[in-house]
PDB file of C-alpha atoms and ligand atoms in Angstrom:
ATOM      1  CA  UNK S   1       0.000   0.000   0.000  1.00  0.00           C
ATOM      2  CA  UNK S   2       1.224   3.119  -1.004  1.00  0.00           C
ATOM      3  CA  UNK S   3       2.291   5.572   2.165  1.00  0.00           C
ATOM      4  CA  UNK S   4       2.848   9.248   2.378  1.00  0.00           C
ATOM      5  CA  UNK S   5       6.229   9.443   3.806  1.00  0.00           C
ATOM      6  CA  UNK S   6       7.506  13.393   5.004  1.00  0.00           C
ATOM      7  CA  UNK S   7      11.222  13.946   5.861  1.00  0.00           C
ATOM      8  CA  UNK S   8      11.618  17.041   8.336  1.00  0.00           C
ATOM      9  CA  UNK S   9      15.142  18.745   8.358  1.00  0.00           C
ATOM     10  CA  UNK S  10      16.673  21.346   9.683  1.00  0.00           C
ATOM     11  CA  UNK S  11      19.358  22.027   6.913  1.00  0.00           C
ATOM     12  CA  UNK S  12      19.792  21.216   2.982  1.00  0.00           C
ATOM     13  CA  UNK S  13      21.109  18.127   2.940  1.00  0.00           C
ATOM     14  CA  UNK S  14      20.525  16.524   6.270  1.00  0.00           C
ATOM     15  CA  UNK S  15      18.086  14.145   4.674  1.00  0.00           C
ATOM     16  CA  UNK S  16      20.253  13.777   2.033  1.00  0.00           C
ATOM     17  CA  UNK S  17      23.401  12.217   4.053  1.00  0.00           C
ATOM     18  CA  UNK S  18      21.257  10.268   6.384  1.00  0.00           C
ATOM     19  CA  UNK S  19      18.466   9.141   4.434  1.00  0.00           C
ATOM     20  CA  UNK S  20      18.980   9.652   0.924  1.00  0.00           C
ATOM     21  CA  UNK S  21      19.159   6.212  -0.269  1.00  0.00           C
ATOM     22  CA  UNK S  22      16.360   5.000   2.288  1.00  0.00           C
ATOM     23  CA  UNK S  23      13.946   8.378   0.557  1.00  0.00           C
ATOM     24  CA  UNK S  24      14.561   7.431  -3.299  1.00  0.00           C
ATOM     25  CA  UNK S  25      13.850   3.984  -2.732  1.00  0.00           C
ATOM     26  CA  UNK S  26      10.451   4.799  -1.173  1.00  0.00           C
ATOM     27  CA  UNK S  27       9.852   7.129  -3.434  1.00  0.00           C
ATOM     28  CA  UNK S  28      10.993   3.849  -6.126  1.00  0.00           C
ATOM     29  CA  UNK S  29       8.566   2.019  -4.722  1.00  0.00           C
ATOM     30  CA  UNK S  30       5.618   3.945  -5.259  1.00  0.00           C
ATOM     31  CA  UNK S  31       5.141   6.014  -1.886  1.00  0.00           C
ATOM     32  CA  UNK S  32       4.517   9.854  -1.845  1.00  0.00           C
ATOM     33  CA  UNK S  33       7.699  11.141  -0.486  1.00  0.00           C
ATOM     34  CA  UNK S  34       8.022  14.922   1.017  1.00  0.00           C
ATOM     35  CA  UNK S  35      10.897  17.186   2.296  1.00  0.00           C
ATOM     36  CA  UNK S  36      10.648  20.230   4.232  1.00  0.00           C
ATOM     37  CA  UNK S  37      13.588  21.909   5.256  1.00  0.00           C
ATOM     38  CA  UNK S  38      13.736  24.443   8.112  1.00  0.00           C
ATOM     39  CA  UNK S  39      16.448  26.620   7.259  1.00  0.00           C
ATOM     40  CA  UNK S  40      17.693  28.366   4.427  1.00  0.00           C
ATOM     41  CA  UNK S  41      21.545  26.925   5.007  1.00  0.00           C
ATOM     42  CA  UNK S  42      22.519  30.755   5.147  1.00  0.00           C
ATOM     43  CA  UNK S  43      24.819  30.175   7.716  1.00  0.00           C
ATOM     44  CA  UNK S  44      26.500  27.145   5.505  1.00  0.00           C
ATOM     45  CA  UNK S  45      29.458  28.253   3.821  1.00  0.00           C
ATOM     46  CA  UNK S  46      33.114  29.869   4.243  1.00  0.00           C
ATOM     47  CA  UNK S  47      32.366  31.537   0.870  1.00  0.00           C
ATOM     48  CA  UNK S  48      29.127  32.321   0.576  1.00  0.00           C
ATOM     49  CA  UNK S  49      26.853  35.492   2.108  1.00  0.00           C
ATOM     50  CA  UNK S  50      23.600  34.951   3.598  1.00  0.00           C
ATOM     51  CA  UNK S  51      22.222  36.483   0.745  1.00  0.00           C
ATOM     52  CA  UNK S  52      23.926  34.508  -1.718  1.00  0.00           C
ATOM     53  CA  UNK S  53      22.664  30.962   0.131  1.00  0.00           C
ATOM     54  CA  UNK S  54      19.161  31.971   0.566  1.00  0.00           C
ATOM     55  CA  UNK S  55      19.101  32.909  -3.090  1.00  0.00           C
ATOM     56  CA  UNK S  56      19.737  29.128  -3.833  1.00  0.00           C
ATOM     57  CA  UNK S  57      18.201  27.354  -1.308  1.00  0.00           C
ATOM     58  CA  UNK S  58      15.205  26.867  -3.142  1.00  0.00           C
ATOM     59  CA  UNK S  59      17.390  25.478  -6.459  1.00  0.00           C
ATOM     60  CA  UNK S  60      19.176  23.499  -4.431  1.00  0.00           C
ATOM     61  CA  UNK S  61      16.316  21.590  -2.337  1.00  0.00           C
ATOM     62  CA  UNK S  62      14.218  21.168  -5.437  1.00  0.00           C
ATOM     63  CA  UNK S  63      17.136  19.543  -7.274  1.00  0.00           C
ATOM     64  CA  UNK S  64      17.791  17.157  -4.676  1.00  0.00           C
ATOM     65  CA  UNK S  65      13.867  16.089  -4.598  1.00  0.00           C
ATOM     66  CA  UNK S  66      14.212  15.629  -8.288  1.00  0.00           C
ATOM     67  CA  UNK S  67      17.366  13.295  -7.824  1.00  0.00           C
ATOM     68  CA  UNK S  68      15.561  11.529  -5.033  1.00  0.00           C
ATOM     69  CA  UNK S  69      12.109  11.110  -6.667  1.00  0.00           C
ATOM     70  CA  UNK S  70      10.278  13.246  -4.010  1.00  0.00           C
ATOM     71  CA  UNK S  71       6.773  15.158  -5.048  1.00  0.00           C
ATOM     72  CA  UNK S  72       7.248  18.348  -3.335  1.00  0.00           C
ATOM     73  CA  UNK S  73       9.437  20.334  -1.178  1.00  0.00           C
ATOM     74  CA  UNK S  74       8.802  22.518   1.567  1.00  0.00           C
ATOM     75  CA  UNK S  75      10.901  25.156   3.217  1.00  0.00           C
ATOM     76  CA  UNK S  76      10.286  26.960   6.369  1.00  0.00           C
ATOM     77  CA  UNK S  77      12.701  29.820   5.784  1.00  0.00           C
ATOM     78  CA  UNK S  78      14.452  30.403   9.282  1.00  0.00           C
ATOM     79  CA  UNK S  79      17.760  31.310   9.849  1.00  0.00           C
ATOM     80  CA  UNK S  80      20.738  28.816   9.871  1.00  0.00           C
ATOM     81  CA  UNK S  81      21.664  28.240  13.399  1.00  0.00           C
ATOM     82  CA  UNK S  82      18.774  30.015  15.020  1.00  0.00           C
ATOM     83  CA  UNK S  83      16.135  27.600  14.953  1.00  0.00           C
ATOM     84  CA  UNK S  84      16.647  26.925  19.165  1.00  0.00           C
ATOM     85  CA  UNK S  85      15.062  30.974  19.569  1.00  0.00           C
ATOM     86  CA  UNK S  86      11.554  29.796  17.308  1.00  0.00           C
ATOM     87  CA  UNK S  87       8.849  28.980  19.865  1.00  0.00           C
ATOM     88  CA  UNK S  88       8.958  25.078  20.415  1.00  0.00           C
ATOM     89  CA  UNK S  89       5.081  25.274  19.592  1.00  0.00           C
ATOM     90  CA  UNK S  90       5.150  27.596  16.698  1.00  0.00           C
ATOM     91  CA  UNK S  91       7.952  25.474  15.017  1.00  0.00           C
ATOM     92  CA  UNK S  92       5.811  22.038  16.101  1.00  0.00           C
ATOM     93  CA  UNK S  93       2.895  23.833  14.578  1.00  0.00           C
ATOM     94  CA  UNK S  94       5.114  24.080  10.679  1.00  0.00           C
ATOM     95  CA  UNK S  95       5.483  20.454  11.298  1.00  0.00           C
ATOM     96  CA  UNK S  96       2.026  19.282  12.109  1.00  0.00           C
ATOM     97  CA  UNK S  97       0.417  21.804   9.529  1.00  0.00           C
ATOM     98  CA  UNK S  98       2.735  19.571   6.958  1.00  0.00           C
ATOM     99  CA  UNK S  99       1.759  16.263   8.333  1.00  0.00           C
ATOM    100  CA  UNK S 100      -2.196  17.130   8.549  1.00  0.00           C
ATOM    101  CA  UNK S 101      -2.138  18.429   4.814  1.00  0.00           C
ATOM    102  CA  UNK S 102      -0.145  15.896   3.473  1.00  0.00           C
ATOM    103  CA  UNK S 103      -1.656  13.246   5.876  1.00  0.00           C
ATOM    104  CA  UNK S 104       1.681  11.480   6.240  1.00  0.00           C
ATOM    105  CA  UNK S 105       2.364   8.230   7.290  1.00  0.00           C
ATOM    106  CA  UNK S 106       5.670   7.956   7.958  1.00  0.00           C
ATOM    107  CA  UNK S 107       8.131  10.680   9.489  1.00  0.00           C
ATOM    108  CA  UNK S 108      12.053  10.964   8.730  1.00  0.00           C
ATOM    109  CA  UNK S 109      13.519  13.575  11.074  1.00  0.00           C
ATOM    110  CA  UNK S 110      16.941  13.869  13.378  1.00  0.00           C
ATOM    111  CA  UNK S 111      16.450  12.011  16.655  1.00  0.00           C
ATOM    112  CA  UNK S 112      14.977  14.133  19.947  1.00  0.00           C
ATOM    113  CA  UNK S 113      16.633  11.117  22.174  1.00  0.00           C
ATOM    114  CA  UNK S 114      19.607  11.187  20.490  1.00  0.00           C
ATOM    115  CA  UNK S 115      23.106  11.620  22.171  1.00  0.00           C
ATOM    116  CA  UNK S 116      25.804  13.503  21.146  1.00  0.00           C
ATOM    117  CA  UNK S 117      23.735  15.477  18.758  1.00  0.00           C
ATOM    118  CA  UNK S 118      26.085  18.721  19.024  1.00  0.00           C
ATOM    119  CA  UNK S 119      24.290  21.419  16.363  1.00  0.00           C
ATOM    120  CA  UNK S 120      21.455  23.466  17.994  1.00  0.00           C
ATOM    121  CA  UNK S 121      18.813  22.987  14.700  1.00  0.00           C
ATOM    122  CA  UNK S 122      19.136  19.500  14.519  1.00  0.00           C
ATOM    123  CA  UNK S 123      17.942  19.377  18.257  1.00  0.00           C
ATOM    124  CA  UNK S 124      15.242  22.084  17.369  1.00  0.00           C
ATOM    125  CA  UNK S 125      13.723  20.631  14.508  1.00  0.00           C
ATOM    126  CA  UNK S 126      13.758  17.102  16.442  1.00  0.00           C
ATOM    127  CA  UNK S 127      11.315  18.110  19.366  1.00  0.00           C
ATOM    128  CA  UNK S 128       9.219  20.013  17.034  1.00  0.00           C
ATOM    129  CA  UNK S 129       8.828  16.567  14.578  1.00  0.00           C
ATOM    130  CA  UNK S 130       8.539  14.487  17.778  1.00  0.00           C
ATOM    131  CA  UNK S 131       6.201  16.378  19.283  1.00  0.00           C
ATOM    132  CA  UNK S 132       3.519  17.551  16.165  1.00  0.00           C
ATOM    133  CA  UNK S 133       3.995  13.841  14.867  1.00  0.00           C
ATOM    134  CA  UNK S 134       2.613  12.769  18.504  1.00  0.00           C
ATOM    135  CA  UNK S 135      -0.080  15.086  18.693  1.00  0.00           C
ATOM    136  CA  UNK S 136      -1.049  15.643  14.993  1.00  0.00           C
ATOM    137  CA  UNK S 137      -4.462  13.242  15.562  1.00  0.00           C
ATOM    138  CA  UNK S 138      -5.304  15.600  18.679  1.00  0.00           C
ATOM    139  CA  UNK S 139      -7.844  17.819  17.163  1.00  0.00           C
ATOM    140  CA  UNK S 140      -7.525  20.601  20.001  1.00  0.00           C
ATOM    141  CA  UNK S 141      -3.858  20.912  19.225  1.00  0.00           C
ATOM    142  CA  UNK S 142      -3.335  24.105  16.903  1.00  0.00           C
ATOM    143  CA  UNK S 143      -7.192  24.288  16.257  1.00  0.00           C
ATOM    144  CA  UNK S 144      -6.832  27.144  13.936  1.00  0.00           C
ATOM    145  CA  UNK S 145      -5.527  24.713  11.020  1.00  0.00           C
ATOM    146  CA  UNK S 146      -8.825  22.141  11.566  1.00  0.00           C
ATOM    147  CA  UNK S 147     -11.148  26.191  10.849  1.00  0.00           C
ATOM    148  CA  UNK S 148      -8.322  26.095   8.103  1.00  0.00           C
ATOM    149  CA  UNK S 149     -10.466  22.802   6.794  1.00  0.00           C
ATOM    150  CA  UNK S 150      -7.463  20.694   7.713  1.00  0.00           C
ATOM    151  CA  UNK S 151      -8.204  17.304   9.624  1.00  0.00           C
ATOM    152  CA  UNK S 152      -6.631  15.360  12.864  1.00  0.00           C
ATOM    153  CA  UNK S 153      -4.065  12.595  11.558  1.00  0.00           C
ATOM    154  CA  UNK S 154      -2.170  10.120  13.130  1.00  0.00           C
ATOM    155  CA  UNK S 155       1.933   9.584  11.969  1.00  0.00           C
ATOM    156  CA  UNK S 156       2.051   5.605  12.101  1.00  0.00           C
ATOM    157  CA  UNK S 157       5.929   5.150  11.160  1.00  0.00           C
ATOM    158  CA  UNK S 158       9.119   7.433  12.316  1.00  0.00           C
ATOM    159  CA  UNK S 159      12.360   6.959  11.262  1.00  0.00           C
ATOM    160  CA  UNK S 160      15.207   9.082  13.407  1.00  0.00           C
ATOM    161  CA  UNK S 161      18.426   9.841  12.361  1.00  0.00           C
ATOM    162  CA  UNK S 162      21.272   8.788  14.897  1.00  0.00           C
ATOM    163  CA  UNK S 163      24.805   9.525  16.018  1.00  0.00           C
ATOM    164  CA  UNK S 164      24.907   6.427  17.659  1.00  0.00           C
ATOM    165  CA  UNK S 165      25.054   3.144  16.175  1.00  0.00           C
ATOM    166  CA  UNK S 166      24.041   1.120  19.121  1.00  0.00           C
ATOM    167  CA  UNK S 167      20.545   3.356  18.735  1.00  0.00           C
ATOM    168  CA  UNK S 168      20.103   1.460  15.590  1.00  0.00           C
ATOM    169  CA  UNK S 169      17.274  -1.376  14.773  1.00  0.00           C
ATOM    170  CA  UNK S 170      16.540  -0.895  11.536  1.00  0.00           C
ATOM    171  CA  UNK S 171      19.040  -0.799   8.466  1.00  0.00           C
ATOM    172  CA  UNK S 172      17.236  -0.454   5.164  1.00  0.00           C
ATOM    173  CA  UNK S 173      19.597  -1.704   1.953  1.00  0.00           C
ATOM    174  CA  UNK S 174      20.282   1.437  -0.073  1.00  0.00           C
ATOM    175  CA  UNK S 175      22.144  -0.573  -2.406  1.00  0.00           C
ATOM    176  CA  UNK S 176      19.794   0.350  -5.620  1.00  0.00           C
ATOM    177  CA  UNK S 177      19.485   3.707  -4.664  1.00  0.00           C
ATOM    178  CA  UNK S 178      22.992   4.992  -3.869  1.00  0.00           C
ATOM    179  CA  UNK S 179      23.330   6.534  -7.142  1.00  0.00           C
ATOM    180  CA  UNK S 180      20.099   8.580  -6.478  1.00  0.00           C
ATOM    181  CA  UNK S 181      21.984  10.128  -2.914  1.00  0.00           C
ATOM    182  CA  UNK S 182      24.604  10.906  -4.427  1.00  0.00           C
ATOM    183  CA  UNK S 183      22.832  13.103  -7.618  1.00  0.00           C
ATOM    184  CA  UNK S 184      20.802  14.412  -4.709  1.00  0.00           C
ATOM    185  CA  UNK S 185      23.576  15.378  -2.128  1.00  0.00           C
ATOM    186  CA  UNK S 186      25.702  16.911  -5.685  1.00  0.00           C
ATOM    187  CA  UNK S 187      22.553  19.145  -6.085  1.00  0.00           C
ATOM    188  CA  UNK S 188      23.570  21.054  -2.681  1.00  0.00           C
ATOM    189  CA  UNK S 189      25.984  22.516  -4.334  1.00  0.00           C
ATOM    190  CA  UNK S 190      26.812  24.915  -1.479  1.00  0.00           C
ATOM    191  CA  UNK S 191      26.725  22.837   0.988  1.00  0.00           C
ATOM    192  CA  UNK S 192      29.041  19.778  -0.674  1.00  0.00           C
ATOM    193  CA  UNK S 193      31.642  23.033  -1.129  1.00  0.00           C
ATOM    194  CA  UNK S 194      31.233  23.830   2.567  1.00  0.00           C
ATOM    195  CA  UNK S 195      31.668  20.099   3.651  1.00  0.00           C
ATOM    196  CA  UNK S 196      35.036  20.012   2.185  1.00  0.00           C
ATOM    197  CA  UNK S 197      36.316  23.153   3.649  1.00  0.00           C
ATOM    198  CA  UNK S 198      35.069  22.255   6.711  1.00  0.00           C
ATOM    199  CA  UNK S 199      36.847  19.188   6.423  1.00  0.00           C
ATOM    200  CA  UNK S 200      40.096  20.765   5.038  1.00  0.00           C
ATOM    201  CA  UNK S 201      40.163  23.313   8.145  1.00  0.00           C
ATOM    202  CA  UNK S 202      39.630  20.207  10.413  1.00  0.00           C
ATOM    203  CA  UNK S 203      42.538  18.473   8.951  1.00  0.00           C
ATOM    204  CA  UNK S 204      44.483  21.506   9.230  1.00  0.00           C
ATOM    205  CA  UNK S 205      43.898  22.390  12.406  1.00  0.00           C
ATOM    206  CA  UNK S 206      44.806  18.658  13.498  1.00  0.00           C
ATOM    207  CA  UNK S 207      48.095  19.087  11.927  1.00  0.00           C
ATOM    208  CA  UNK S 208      47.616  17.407   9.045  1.00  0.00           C
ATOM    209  CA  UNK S 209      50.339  18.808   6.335  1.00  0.00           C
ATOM    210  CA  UNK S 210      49.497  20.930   3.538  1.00  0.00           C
ATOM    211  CA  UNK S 211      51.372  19.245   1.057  1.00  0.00           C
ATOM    212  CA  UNK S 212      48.862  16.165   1.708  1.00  0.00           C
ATOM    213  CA  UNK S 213      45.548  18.378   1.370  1.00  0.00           C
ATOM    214  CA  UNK S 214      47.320  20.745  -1.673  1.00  0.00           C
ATOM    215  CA  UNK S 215      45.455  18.895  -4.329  1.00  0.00           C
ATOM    216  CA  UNK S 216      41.648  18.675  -3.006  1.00  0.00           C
ATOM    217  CA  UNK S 217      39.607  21.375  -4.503  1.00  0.00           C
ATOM    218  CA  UNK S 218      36.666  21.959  -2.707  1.00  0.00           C
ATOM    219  CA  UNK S 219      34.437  23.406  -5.670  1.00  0.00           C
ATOM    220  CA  UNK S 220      35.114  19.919  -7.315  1.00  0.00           C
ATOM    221  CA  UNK S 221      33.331  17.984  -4.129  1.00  0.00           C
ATOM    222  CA  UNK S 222      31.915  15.255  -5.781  1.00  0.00           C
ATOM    223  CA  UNK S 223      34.339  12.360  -5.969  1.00  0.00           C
ATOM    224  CA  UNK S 224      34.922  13.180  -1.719  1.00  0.00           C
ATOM    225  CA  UNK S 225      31.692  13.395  -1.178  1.00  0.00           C
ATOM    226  CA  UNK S 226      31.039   9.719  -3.216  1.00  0.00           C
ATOM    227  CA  UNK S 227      34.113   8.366  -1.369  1.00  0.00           C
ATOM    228  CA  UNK S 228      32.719   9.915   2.432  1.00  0.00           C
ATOM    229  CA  UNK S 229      28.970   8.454   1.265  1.00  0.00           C
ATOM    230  CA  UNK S 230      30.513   4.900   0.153  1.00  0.00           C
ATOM    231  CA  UNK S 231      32.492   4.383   3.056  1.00  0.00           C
ATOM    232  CA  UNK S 232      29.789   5.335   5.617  1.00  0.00           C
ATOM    233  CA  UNK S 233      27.073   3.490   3.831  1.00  0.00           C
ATOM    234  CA  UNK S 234      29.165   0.586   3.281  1.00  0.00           C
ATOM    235  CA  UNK S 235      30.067   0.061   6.591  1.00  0.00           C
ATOM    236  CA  UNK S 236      26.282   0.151   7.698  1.00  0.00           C
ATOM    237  CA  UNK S 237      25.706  -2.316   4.858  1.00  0.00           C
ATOM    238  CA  UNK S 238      28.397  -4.828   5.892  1.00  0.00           C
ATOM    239  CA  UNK S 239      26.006  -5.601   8.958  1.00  0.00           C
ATOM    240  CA  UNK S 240      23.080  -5.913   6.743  1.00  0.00           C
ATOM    241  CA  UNK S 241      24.939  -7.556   3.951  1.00  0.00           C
ATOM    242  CA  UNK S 242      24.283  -5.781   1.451  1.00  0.00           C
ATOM    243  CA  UNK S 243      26.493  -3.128  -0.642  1.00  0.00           C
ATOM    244  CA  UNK S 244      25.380  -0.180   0.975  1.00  0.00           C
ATOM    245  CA  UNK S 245      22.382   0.498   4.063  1.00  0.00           C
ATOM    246  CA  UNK S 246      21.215   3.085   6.317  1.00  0.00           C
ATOM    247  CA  UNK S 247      20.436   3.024   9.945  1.00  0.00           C
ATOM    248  CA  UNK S 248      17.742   4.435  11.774  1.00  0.00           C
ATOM    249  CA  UNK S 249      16.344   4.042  15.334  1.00  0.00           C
ATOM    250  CA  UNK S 250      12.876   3.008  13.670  1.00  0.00           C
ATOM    251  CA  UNK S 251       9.157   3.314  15.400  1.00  0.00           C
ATOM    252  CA  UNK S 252       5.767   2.287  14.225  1.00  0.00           C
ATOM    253  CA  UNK S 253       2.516   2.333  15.834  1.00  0.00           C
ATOM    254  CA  UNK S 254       1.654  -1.038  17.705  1.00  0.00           C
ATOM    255  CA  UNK S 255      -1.444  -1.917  19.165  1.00  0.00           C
ATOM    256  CA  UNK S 256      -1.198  -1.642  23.384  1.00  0.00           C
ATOM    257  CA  UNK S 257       0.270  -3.958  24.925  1.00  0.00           C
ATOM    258  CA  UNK S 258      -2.788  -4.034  27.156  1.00  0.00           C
ATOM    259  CA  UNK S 259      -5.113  -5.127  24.368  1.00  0.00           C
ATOM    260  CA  UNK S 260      -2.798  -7.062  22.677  1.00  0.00           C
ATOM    261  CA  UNK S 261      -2.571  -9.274  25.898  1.00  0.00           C
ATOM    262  CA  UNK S 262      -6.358  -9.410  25.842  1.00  0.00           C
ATOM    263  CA  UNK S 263      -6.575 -10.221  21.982  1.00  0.00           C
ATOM    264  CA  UNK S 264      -4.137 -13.668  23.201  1.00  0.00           C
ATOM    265  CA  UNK S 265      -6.014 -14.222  25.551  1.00  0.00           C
ATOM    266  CA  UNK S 266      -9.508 -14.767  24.252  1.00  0.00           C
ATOM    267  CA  UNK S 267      -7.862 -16.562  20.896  1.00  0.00           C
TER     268      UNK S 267
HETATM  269 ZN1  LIG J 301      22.183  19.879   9.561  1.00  0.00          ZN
END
């Protein structure tokens, strides 16, 4: 059965890095797949103004959906790095408005519970998707959008992003579908140039000689970014195995426990 399945994110290419492979093969599959992304990456780049990245934040996000097969992209406009000062409930509000319209099944976001999640927006953007994918079937929760003519739904599926690999228990084989994260993370243009230079100034500043990083151009990303992707994915794979996987600490909807019990019970 076909689902509607909406990825929440708090920057251009978040999705893209942790779920990319996992997104086009829904969306190969025949489900209705969705990003919205909260920021518009203008504080991504060593190169770049503000201006210049929220002039292609659109571009970039609509190119990736293309490369991953999604229907329709959805961006919240904040500002990069700021998305701890929006109101926990006016930000949860973006994100159940999206899930009530769309009435999506299944929710890709970074992980509230997660440890070691160090960057402010992916901690933001995680209560706010935890918290309107909870609530989303309450119909006294943000009543304005059910006078809007939108209706209560209930999120049945959640996938969460993770820094931790013992939070994983569900890999999905991306192996099909690598090709189609790639094209997608390439379409971030800004943001693959800004992951190399933020890796170059890493290595730098861990003393790593400049004769060794002389020949990586960052404007020319993509053979870095393929090796980075292959490497992390095919380490996730290798416990799967499969070529290539990603991990998720997955959720769905079960029937409670209560009535389950009671269901045995009668046979
Ligand atoms: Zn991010």
């Amino acid at each position: 059965m076909s689902q509607v399945v909406l990825s929440i994110a708090a920057h251009g290419d978040d999705a893209e890095f942790c779920a990319g492979g996992t997104l086009a093969r829904m969306a190969a599959e025949g489900h209705d797949v969705y990003l919205c992304i909260a920021t518009d990456n203008d504080c991504g780049s060593f190169r770049m103004s503000a201006e210049e990245l929220r002039a292609v934040a659109r571009s970039e996000a609509e190119g990736s959906a293309a490369a991953l097969g999604a229907k329709g992209v959805f961006l919240l406009g904040y500002t990069d790095g700021d998305l701890c000062d929006v109101k926990p409930s006016v930000l949860r509000g973006h994100v159940m408005r999206l899930i009530r319209q769309l009435k999506a099944d299944v929710i890709f976001s970074w992980d509230p519970f997660a440890p070691f999640e160090g960057h402010p927006d992916h901690r933001a953007i995680a209560w706010a998707t935890s918290d309107a994918a909870a609530f989303a079937h309450f119909n006294l929760y943000h009543p304005e959008q059910l006078e809007e003519g939108l209706e209560p739904h209930r999120v049945s599926e959640w996938y969460w992003y993770s820094k931790a690999d013992w939070q994983l228990n569900k890999l999905v084989d991306t192996t099909g579908t690598i090709e189609h994260k790639l094209q997608a993370l390439y379409a971030y243009k800004s943001q693959m140039v800004l992951t190399i230079d933020e890796f170059l100034e890493e290595a730098r500043s861990a003393g790593v000689e400049e004769a060794i990083l002389a020949g990586i151009d960052p404007t020319r990303y993509e053979p870095l970014v393929e090796m980075g992707v292959r490497a992390v994915d095919g380490k996730t794979g290798a416990q799967l195995g499969t070529a290539y996987a990603e991990g998720f600490r997955y959720e769905r909807l079960e029937p409670p426990a209560i009535f389950a019990q009671a269901v045995a019970e009668r046979g």
